[in-house]
């Protein structure tokens, strides 16, 4: 059996791709997945659940072509056959927080936009590419 770990983290990342919203029958909840890349240039799926679909997802979907930078605070991290990151009711997601790290990430993306295209085309965000160290 796989190791199951659950904790909360903060994640500074840029949103580079959006998937359509969907309903998960098993959980009886709505969600929307986004592909994000963090400061370490690692790609992940970030899942926004329920209330975040009304408050944050529309802005991210509308502005994904600009690769908006977010700071996901109190995000849930689950490790079960891969990495899963998502919102919880206590999560907070400010857009473009005023920190030097945000500007560094923005500059890196401007110089390396093709990396975002590679992440999407090669699906480097999928669990098969994730290390859980």
PDB file of C-alpha atoms in Angstrom:
ATOM      1  CA  UNK A   1       0.000   0.000   0.000  1.00  0.00           C
ATOM      2  CA  UNK A   2       1.228   3.503  -0.831  1.00  0.00           C
ATOM      3  CA  UNK A   3       2.233   6.023   1.790  1.00  0.00           C
ATOM      4  CA  UNK A   4      -0.595   8.489   2.427  1.00  0.00           C
ATOM      5  CA  UNK A   5       0.433  11.890   3.778  1.00  0.00           C
ATOM      6  CA  UNK A   6      -1.689  14.994   4.247  1.00  0.00           C
ATOM      7  CA  UNK A   7      -0.463  18.448   5.214  1.00  0.00           C
ATOM      8  CA  UNK A   8      -0.952  22.099   4.377  1.00  0.00           C
ATOM      9  CA  UNK A   9       1.482  24.328   2.491  1.00  0.00           C
ATOM     10  CA  UNK A  10       1.877  27.757   0.946  1.00  0.00           C
ATOM     11  CA  UNK A  11       2.661  27.750  -2.772  1.00  0.00           C
ATOM     12  CA  UNK A  12       3.892  30.659  -4.871  1.00  0.00           C
ATOM     13  CA  UNK A  13       3.229  29.770  -8.486  1.00  0.00           C
ATOM     14  CA  UNK A  14       2.212  30.901 -11.922  1.00  0.00           C
ATOM     15  CA  UNK A  15      -0.952  29.565 -13.534  1.00  0.00           C
ATOM     16  CA  UNK A  16      -0.193  28.373 -17.067  1.00  0.00           C
ATOM     17  CA  UNK A  17      -3.178  26.251 -18.094  1.00  0.00           C
ATOM     18  CA  UNK A  18      -6.822  25.813 -17.178  1.00  0.00           C
ATOM     19  CA  UNK A  19      -9.057  22.764 -17.492  1.00  0.00           C
ATOM     20  CA  UNK A  20     -12.852  23.003 -17.653  1.00  0.00           C
ATOM     21  CA  UNK A  21     -14.788  22.825 -14.368  1.00  0.00           C
ATOM     22  CA  UNK A  22     -16.216  19.440 -13.518  1.00  0.00           C
ATOM     23  CA  UNK A  23     -18.339  17.619 -10.963  1.00  0.00           C
ATOM     24  CA  UNK A  24     -16.849  14.730  -8.989  1.00  0.00           C
ATOM     25  CA  UNK A  25     -19.611  12.253  -8.306  1.00  0.00           C
ATOM     26  CA  UNK A  26     -17.690  10.369  -5.621  1.00  0.00           C
ATOM     27  CA  UNK A  27     -17.107  13.562  -3.597  1.00  0.00           C
ATOM     28  CA  UNK A  28     -20.381  15.240  -4.688  1.00  0.00           C
ATOM     29  CA  UNK A  29     -18.405  18.441  -5.261  1.00  0.00           C
ATOM     30  CA  UNK A  30     -17.459  20.770  -8.090  1.00  0.00           C
ATOM     31  CA  UNK A  31     -13.844  21.500  -8.907  1.00  0.00           C
ATOM     32  CA  UNK A  32     -11.572  23.007 -11.508  1.00  0.00           C
ATOM     33  CA  UNK A  33      -7.954  22.056 -12.176  1.00  0.00           C
ATOM     34  CA  UNK A  34      -5.175  24.451 -13.144  1.00  0.00           C
ATOM     35  CA  UNK A  35      -1.611  23.687 -14.177  1.00  0.00           C
ATOM     36  CA  UNK A  36       0.827  25.761 -12.151  1.00  0.00           C
ATOM     37  CA  UNK A  37       4.600  26.101 -11.987  1.00  0.00           C
ATOM     38  CA  UNK A  38       6.245  27.013  -8.696  1.00  0.00           C
ATOM     39  CA  UNK A  39       9.425  28.939  -7.870  1.00  0.00           C
ATOM     40  CA  UNK A  40      11.469  25.769  -8.299  1.00  0.00           C
ATOM     41  CA  UNK A  41      10.117  25.401 -11.877  1.00  0.00           C
ATOM     42  CA  UNK A  42       8.102  22.308 -10.901  1.00  0.00           C
ATOM     43  CA  UNK A  43       4.725  21.784 -12.538  1.00  0.00           C
ATOM     44  CA  UNK A  44       1.679  20.670 -10.565  1.00  0.00           C
ATOM     45  CA  UNK A  45      -2.070  20.430 -10.818  1.00  0.00           C
ATOM     46  CA  UNK A  46      -3.776  22.824  -8.416  1.00  0.00           C
ATOM     47  CA  UNK A  47      -7.411  21.942  -7.753  1.00  0.00           C
ATOM     48  CA  UNK A  48      -9.808  24.699  -6.762  1.00  0.00           C
ATOM     49  CA  UNK A  49     -12.879  23.355  -4.953  1.00  0.00           C
ATOM     50  CA  UNK A  50     -16.390  24.768  -4.489  1.00  0.00           C
ATOM     51  CA  UNK A  51     -16.318  28.428  -3.328  1.00  0.00           C
ATOM     52  CA  UNK A  52     -13.086  29.085  -5.173  1.00  0.00           C
ATOM     53  CA  UNK A  53     -14.876  28.268  -8.440  1.00  0.00           C
ATOM     54  CA  UNK A  54     -16.964  31.404  -7.981  1.00  0.00           C
ATOM     55  CA  UNK A  55     -14.314  33.713  -6.544  1.00  0.00           C
ATOM     56  CA  UNK A  56     -10.906  32.821  -8.022  1.00  0.00           C
ATOM     57  CA  UNK A  57     -11.334  30.440 -10.959  1.00  0.00           C
ATOM     58  CA  UNK A  58     -13.035  32.931 -13.336  1.00  0.00           C
ATOM     59  CA  UNK A  59     -10.169  35.426 -13.017  1.00  0.00           C
ATOM     60  CA  UNK A  60      -7.528  32.725 -13.499  1.00  0.00           C
ATOM     61  CA  UNK A  61      -9.319  31.239 -16.503  1.00  0.00           C
ATOM     62  CA  UNK A  62      -9.743  34.653 -18.117  1.00  0.00           C
ATOM     63  CA  UNK A  63      -6.109  35.655 -17.521  1.00  0.00           C
ATOM     64  CA  UNK A  64      -4.271  32.352 -17.985  1.00  0.00           C
ATOM     65  CA  UNK A  65      -2.644  33.678 -21.192  1.00  0.00           C
ATOM     66  CA  UNK A  66      -0.800  36.206 -18.965  1.00  0.00           C
ATOM     67  CA  UNK A  67       0.317  33.429 -16.583  1.00  0.00           C
ATOM     68  CA  UNK A  68      -0.969  35.125 -13.405  1.00  0.00           C
ATOM     69  CA  UNK A  69       1.029  34.612 -10.246  1.00  0.00           C
ATOM     70  CA  UNK A  70      -0.748  33.497  -7.110  1.00  0.00           C
ATOM     71  CA  UNK A  71       0.224  32.704  -3.561  1.00  0.00           C
ATOM     72  CA  UNK A  72      -1.855  29.757  -2.441  1.00  0.00           C
ATOM     73  CA  UNK A  73      -1.912  29.741   1.351  1.00  0.00           C
ATOM     74  CA  UNK A  74      -3.085  26.835   3.483  1.00  0.00           C
ATOM     75  CA  UNK A  75      -3.400  24.541   0.497  1.00  0.00           C
ATOM     76  CA  UNK A  76      -3.950  20.855   1.097  1.00  0.00           C
ATOM     77  CA  UNK A  77      -1.247  18.473  -0.058  1.00  0.00           C
ATOM     78  CA  UNK A  78      -1.991  14.783  -0.369  1.00  0.00           C
ATOM     79  CA  UNK A  79       0.539  12.184  -1.393  1.00  0.00           C
ATOM     80  CA  UNK A  80      -1.069   8.967  -2.585  1.00  0.00           C
ATOM     81  CA  UNK A  81       0.479   7.489  -5.727  1.00  0.00           C
ATOM     82  CA  UNK A  82       1.611  11.022  -6.602  1.00  0.00           C
ATOM     83  CA  UNK A  83       1.113  14.596  -5.534  1.00  0.00           C
ATOM     84  CA  UNK A  84      -2.242  16.333  -5.212  1.00  0.00           C
ATOM     85  CA  UNK A  85      -2.583  20.010  -4.237  1.00  0.00           C
ATOM     86  CA  UNK A  86      -5.945  21.662  -3.630  1.00  0.00           C
ATOM     87  CA  UNK A  87      -7.862  24.290  -1.758  1.00  0.00           C
ATOM     88  CA  UNK A  88      -9.554  23.800   1.578  1.00  0.00           C
ATOM     89  CA  UNK A  89     -12.227  26.013   3.140  1.00  0.00           C
ATOM     90  CA  UNK A  90      -9.438  27.861   5.015  1.00  0.00           C
ATOM     91  CA  UNK A  91      -7.263  28.447   1.909  1.00  0.00           C
ATOM     92  CA  UNK A  92      -6.450  31.967   0.743  1.00  0.00           C
ATOM     93  CA  UNK A  93      -5.324  32.800  -2.800  1.00  0.00           C
ATOM     94  CA  UNK A  94      -4.111  36.373  -3.385  1.00  0.00           C
ATOM     95  CA  UNK A  95      -3.184  37.389  -6.923  1.00  0.00           C
ATOM     96  CA  UNK A  96       0.210  39.002  -7.576  1.00  0.00           C
ATOM     97  CA  UNK A  97       1.205  39.501  -3.927  1.00  0.00           C
ATOM     98  CA  UNK A  98       3.723  42.366  -3.576  1.00  0.00           C
ATOM     99  CA  UNK A  99       6.917  40.411  -2.860  1.00  0.00           C
ATOM    100  CA  UNK A 100      10.317  40.293  -4.568  1.00  0.00           C
ATOM    101  CA  UNK A 101       9.787  36.580  -5.270  1.00  0.00           C
ATOM    102  CA  UNK A 102       6.742  37.409  -7.414  1.00  0.00           C
ATOM    103  CA  UNK A 103       8.741  39.782  -9.574  1.00  0.00           C
ATOM    104  CA  UNK A 104      11.560  37.230  -9.897  1.00  0.00           C
ATOM    105  CA  UNK A 105       9.067  34.575 -11.002  1.00  0.00           C
ATOM    106  CA  UNK A 106       7.417  36.971 -13.462  1.00  0.00           C
ATOM    107  CA  UNK A 107      10.775  37.873 -15.020  1.00  0.00           C
ATOM    108  CA  UNK A 108      11.746  34.208 -15.280  1.00  0.00           C
ATOM    109  CA  UNK A 109       8.502  33.392 -17.090  1.00  0.00           C
ATOM    110  CA  UNK A 110       8.916  36.279 -19.527  1.00  0.00           C
ATOM    111  CA  UNK A 111      12.340  34.925 -20.447  1.00  0.00           C
ATOM    112  CA  UNK A 112      11.241  31.267 -20.488  1.00  0.00           C
ATOM    113  CA  UNK A 113       7.697  31.251 -21.823  1.00  0.00           C
ATOM    114  CA  UNK A 114       8.472  28.258 -24.020  1.00  0.00           C
ATOM    115  CA  UNK A 115       8.960  26.185 -20.853  1.00  0.00           C
ATOM    116  CA  UNK A 116       5.261  26.646 -20.029  1.00  0.00           C
ATOM    117  CA  UNK A 117       4.396  25.428 -23.535  1.00  0.00           C
ATOM    118  CA  UNK A 118       6.612  22.366 -23.007  1.00  0.00           C
ATOM    119  CA  UNK A 119       4.969  21.599 -19.652  1.00  0.00           C
ATOM    120  CA  UNK A 120       1.557  21.602 -21.323  1.00  0.00           C
ATOM    121  CA  UNK A 121       2.494  19.781 -24.545  1.00  0.00           C
ATOM    122  CA  UNK A 122       4.437  17.050 -22.724  1.00  0.00           C
ATOM    123  CA  UNK A 123       2.016  16.912 -19.753  1.00  0.00           C
ATOM    124  CA  UNK A 124       4.868  17.364 -17.285  1.00  0.00           C
ATOM    125  CA  UNK A 125       2.266  18.212 -14.630  1.00  0.00           C
ATOM    126  CA  UNK A 126       0.952  14.641 -14.480  1.00  0.00           C
ATOM    127  CA  UNK A 127       1.586  12.549 -11.386  1.00  0.00           C
ATOM    128  CA  UNK A 128       3.935  10.246 -13.292  1.00  0.00           C
ATOM    129  CA  UNK A 129       6.433  13.147 -13.455  1.00  0.00           C
ATOM    130  CA  UNK A 130       6.107  14.182  -9.821  1.00  0.00           C
ATOM    131  CA  UNK A 131       8.637  13.306  -7.167  1.00  0.00           C
ATOM    132  CA  UNK A 132       7.249  13.211  -3.666  1.00  0.00           C
ATOM    133  CA  UNK A 133      10.450  13.925  -1.786  1.00  0.00           C
TER     134      UNK A 133
END
